[in-house]
Short mmCIF file of C-alpha atoms in Angstrom, two decimals:
data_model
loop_
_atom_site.label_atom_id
_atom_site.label_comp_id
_atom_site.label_asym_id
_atom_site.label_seq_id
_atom_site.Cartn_x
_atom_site.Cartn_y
_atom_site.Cartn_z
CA UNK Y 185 94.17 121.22 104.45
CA UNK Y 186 96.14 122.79 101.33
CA UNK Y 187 99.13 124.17 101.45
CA UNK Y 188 98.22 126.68 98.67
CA UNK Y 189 98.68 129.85 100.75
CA UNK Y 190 102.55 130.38 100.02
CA UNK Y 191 102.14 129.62 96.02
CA UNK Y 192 100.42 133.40 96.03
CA UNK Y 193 97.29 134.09 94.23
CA UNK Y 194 96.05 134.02 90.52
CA UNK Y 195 98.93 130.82 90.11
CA UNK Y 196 97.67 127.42 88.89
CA UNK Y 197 98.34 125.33 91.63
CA UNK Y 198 98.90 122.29 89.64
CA UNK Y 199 101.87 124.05 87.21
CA UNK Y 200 103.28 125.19 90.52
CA UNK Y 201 103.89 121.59 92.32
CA UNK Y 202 102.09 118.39 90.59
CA UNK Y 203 101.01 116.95 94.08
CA UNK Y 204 99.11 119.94 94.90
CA UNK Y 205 95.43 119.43 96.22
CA UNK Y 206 95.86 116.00 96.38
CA UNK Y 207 96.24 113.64 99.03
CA UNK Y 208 99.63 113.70 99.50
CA UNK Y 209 99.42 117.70 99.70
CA UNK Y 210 96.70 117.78 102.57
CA UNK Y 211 99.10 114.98 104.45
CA UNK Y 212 102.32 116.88 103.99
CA UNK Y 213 100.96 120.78 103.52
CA UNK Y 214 100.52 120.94 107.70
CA UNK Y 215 103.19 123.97 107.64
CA UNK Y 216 103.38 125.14 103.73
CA UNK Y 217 104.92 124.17 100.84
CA UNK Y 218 108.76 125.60 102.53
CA UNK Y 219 108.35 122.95 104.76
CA UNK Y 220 107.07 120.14 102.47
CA UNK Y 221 109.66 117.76 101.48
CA UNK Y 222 108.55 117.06 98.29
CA UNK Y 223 109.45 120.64 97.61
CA UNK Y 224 112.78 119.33 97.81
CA UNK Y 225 112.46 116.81 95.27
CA UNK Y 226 114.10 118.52 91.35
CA UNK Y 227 111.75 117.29 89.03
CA UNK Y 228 108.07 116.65 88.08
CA UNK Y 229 108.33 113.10 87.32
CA UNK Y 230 109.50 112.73 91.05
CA UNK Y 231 107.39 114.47 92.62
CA UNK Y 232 104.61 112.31 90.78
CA UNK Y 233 106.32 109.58 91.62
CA UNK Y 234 106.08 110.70 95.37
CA UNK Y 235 102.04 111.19 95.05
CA UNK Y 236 101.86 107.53 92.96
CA UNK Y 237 103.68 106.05 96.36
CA UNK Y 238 101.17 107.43 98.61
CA UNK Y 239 98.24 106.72 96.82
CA UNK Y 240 99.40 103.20 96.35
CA UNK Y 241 99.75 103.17 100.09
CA UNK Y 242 96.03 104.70 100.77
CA UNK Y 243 94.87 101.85 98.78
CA UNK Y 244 96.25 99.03 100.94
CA UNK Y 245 93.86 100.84 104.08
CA UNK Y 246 90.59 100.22 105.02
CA UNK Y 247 88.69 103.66 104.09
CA UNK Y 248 87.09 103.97 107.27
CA UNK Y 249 90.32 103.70 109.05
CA UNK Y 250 90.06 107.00 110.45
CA UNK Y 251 87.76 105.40 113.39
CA UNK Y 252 90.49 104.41 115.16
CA UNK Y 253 91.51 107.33 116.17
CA UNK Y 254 88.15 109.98 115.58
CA UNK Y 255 85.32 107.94 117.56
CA UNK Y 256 85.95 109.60 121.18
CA UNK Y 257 86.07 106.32 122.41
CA UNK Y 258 88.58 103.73 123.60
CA UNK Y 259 89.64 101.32 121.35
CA UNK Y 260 90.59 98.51 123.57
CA UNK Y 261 88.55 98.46 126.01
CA UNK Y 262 86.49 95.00 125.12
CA UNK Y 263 83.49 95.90 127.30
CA UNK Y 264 80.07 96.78 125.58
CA UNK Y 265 80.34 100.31 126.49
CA UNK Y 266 84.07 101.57 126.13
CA UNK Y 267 85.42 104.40 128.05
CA UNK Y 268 85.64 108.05 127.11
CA UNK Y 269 89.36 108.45 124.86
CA UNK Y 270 91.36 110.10 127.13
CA UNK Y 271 94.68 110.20 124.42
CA UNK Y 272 96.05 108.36 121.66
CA UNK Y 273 98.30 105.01 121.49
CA UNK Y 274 100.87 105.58 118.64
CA UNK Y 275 102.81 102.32 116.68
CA UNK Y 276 104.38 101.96 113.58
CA UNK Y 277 103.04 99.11 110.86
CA UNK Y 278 104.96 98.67 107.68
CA UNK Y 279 103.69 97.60 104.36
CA UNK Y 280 105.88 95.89 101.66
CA UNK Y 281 104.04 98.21 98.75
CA UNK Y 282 105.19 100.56 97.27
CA UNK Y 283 108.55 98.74 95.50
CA UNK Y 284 111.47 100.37 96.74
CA UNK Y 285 114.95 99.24 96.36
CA UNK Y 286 118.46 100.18 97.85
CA UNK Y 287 121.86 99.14 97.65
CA UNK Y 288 122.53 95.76 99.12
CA UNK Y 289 125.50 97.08 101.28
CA UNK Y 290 124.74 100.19 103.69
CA UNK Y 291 122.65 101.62 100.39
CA UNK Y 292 125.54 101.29 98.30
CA UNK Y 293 125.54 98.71 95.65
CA UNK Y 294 123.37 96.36 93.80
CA UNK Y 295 120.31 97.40 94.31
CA UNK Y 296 117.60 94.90 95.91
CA UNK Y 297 113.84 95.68 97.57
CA UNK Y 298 113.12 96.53 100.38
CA UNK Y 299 110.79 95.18 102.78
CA UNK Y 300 109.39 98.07 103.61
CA UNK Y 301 107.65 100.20 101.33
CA UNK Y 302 105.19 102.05 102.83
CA UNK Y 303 105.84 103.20 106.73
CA UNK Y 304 103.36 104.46 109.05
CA UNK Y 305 102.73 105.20 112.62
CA UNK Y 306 99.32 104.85 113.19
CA UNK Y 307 97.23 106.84 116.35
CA UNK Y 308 94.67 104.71 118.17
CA UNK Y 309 92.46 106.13 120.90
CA UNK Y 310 92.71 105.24 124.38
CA UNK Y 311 91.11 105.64 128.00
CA UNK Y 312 92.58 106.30 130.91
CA UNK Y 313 91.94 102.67 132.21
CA UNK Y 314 93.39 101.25 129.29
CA UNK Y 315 96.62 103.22 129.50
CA UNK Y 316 97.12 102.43 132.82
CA UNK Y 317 96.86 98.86 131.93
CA UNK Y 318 99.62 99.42 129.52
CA UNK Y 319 102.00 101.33 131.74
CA UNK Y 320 101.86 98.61 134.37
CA UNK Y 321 103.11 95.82 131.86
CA UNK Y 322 106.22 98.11 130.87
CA UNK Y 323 106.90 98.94 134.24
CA UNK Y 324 107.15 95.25 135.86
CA UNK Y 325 108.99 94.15 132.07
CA UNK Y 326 111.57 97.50 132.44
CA UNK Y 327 111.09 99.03 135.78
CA UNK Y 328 111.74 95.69 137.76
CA UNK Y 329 114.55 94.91 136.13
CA UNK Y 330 116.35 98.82 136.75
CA UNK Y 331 115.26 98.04 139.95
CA UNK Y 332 117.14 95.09 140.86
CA UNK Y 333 119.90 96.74 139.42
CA UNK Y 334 120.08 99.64 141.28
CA UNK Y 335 119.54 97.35 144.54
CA UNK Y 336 122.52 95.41 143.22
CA UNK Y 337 124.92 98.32 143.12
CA UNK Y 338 123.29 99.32 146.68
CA UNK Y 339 124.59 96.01 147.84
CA UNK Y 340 128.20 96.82 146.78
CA UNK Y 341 127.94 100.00 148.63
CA UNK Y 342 127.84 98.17 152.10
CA UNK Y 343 131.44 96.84 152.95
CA UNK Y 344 130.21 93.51 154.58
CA UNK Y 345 128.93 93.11 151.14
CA UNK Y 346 131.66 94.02 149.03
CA UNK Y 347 134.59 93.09 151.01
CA UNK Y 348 133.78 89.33 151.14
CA UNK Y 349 132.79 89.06 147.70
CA UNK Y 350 136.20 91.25 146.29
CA UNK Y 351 137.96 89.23 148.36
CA UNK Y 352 136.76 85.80 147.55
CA UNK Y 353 136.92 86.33 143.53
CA UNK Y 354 137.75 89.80 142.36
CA UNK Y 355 134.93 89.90 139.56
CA UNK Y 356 132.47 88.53 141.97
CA UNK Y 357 130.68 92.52 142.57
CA UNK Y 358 130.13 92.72 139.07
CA UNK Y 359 128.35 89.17 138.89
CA UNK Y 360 126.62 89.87 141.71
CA UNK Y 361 124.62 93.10 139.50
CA UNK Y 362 124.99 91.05 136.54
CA UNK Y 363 122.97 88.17 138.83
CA UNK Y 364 120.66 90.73 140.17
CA UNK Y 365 119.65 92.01 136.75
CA UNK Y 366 119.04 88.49 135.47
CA UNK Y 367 116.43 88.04 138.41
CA UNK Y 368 114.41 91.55 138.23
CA UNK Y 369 114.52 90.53 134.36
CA UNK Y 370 112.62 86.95 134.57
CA UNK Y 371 110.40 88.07 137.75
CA UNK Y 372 109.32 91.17 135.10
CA UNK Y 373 108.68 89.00 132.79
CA UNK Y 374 106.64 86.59 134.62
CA UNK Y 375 104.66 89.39 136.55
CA UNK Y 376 103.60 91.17 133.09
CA UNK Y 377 102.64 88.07 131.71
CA UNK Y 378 100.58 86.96 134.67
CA UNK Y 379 99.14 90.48 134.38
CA UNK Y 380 98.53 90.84 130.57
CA UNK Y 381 96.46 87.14 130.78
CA UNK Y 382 94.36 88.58 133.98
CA UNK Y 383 94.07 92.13 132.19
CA UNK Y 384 93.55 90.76 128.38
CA UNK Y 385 89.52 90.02 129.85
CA UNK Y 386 88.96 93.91 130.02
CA UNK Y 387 92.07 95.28 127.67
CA UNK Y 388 93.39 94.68 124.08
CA UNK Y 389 96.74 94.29 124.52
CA UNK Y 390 96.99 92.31 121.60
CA UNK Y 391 96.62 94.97 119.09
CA UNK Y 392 95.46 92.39 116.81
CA UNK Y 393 92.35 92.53 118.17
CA UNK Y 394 91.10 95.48 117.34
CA UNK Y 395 89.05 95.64 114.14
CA UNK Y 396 90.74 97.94 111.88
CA UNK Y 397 93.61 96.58 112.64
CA UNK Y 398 92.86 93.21 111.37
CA UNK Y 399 91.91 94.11 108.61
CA UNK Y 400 95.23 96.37 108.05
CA UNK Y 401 97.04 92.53 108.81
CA UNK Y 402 95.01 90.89 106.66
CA UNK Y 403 95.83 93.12 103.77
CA UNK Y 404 99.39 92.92 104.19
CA UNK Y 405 100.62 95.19 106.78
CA UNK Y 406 102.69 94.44 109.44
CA UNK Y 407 104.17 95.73 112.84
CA UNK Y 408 107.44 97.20 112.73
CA UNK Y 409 110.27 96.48 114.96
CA UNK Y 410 108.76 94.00 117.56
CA UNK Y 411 109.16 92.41 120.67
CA UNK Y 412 107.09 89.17 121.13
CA UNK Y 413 105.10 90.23 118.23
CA UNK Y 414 104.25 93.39 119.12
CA UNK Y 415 105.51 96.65 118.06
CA UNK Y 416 106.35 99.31 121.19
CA UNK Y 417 103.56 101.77 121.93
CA UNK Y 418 103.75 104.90 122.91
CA UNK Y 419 101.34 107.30 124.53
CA UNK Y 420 100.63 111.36 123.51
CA UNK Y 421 97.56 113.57 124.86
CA UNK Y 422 97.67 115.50 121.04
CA UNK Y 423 97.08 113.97 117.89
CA UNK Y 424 100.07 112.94 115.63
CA UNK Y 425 97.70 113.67 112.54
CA UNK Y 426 94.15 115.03 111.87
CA UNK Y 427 93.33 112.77 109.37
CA UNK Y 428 95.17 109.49 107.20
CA UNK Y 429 93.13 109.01 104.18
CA UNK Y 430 90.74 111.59 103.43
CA UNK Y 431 86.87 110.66 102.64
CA UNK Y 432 86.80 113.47 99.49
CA UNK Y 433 88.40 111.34 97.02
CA UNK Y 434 87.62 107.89 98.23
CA UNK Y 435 86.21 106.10 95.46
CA UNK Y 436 82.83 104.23 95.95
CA UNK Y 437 83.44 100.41 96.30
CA UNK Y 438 81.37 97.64 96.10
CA UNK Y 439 81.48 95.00 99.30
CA UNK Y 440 82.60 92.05 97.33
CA UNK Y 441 85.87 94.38 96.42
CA UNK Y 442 86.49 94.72 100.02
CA UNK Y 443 85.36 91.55 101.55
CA UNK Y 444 88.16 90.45 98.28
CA UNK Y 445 91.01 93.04 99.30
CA UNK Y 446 90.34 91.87 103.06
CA UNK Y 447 91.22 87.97 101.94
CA UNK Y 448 93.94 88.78 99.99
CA UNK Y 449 96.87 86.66 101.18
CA UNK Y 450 99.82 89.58 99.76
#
């Protein structure tokens, strides 16, 4: 969608911002060109510098990647007939293209690359079934462990509790919620893995399974801020975006250029 409508009519577009119509516009020009960022930017040569970025990061994604989120069906559901999407699973993946650079100390300084060039958070459809499966993992990893804690600092409420253990070392209450956190944390940890290897028959909880994904790995993307691999996911009934890289400018490419971006070892 173009953000056109504030640039009032009879005006060339193109001498009024150099991104507009373009990818970058229809990505950015959800709310007008006011709210546009690259509005902010003071020259030409930046702005096209801006639009250069993102269609270096476009290039780097599979063109049908879009599916993930547009099907109306669940994603990780691993059975021949998936589920009905009933939401979308949201997670950021990071690409090392673009080149950026910033200063070596807190942005100040020599100036170095970053690892990050491009940033995304990516939308993946999901069932109810599916989600469920994903809330039950972060509840026995997180919501055991606030559990034992809370039954820890019940335990210091009762005086036949708390007296002996004041009395017999004066830190001992605090070691004993310390002790109890420790325990919810490791029984968490063991349930959700039991669960995730029972689950994982029905459920992609590895997110590397899922097709589009892949291939986003295997040309050179990777999840941003993990744990165990994994990046955190997160769970919305709205979309974050319409659409990521739109089909009216994809150039036509032959299979041997994809089957030779998907191989690429960047």
């Amino acid at each position: 969608m173009s953000n056109m409508n504030q640039t009032g009519q009879g005006s060339d577009p193109k001498k009024m911002c150099p991104i507009a119509d373009s990818e970058l516009c229809e990505w950015l020009g959800r709310n007008g060109c006011y709210q546009c960022y690259i509005s902010t930017l003071k020259t030409p040569e930046a702005k096209e510098k801006a639009l250069s970025n993102w269609k270096t990061t476009l290039s780097y994604l599979p063109n049908n990647i879009d599916e993930l989120h547009s099907t109306g069906k669940c994603q990780f559901c691993k059975s021949e007939e998936p589920e009905e999407m009933d939401g979308y699973a949201t997670f950021e993946i990071a690409h090392s293209e673009p080149y950026a650079e910033k200063g070596l100390i807190f942005g100040l300084g020599k100036k170095v690359r970053t690892p990050v060039g491009s940033l995304l958070t990516m939308q993946v459809s999901i069932g109810k079934e599916c989600r469920k499966a994903f809330r039950r993992i972060d509840f026995m990893q997180m919501g055991i462990l606030i559990l034992f804690v809370i039954a820890g600092f019940v335990l210091l409420m009762i005086p036949q509790i708390s007296g002996p253990l004041a009395n017999w070392f004066v830190f001992m209450p605090y070691l004993l919620v310390i002790l109890m956190g420790l325990a919810g944390y490791f029984l968490g940890k063991n349930m959700a893995a039991a669960y995730e290897k029972k689950i994982a028959k029905k459920v992609r909880i590895d997110l590397r399974e899922i097709k589009l994904i892949k291939q986003m790995l295997d040309r050179g993307w990777f999840f941003f801020q993990t744990t165990n691999g994994m990046p955190r996911v997160f769970f919305s009934k709205k979309k974050t975006y319409e659409c990521l890289k739109p089909q009216r400018n994809l150039e036509i490419e032959e299979d041997e250029d994809e089957e030779t971006l998907d191989n690429m070892n960047i």
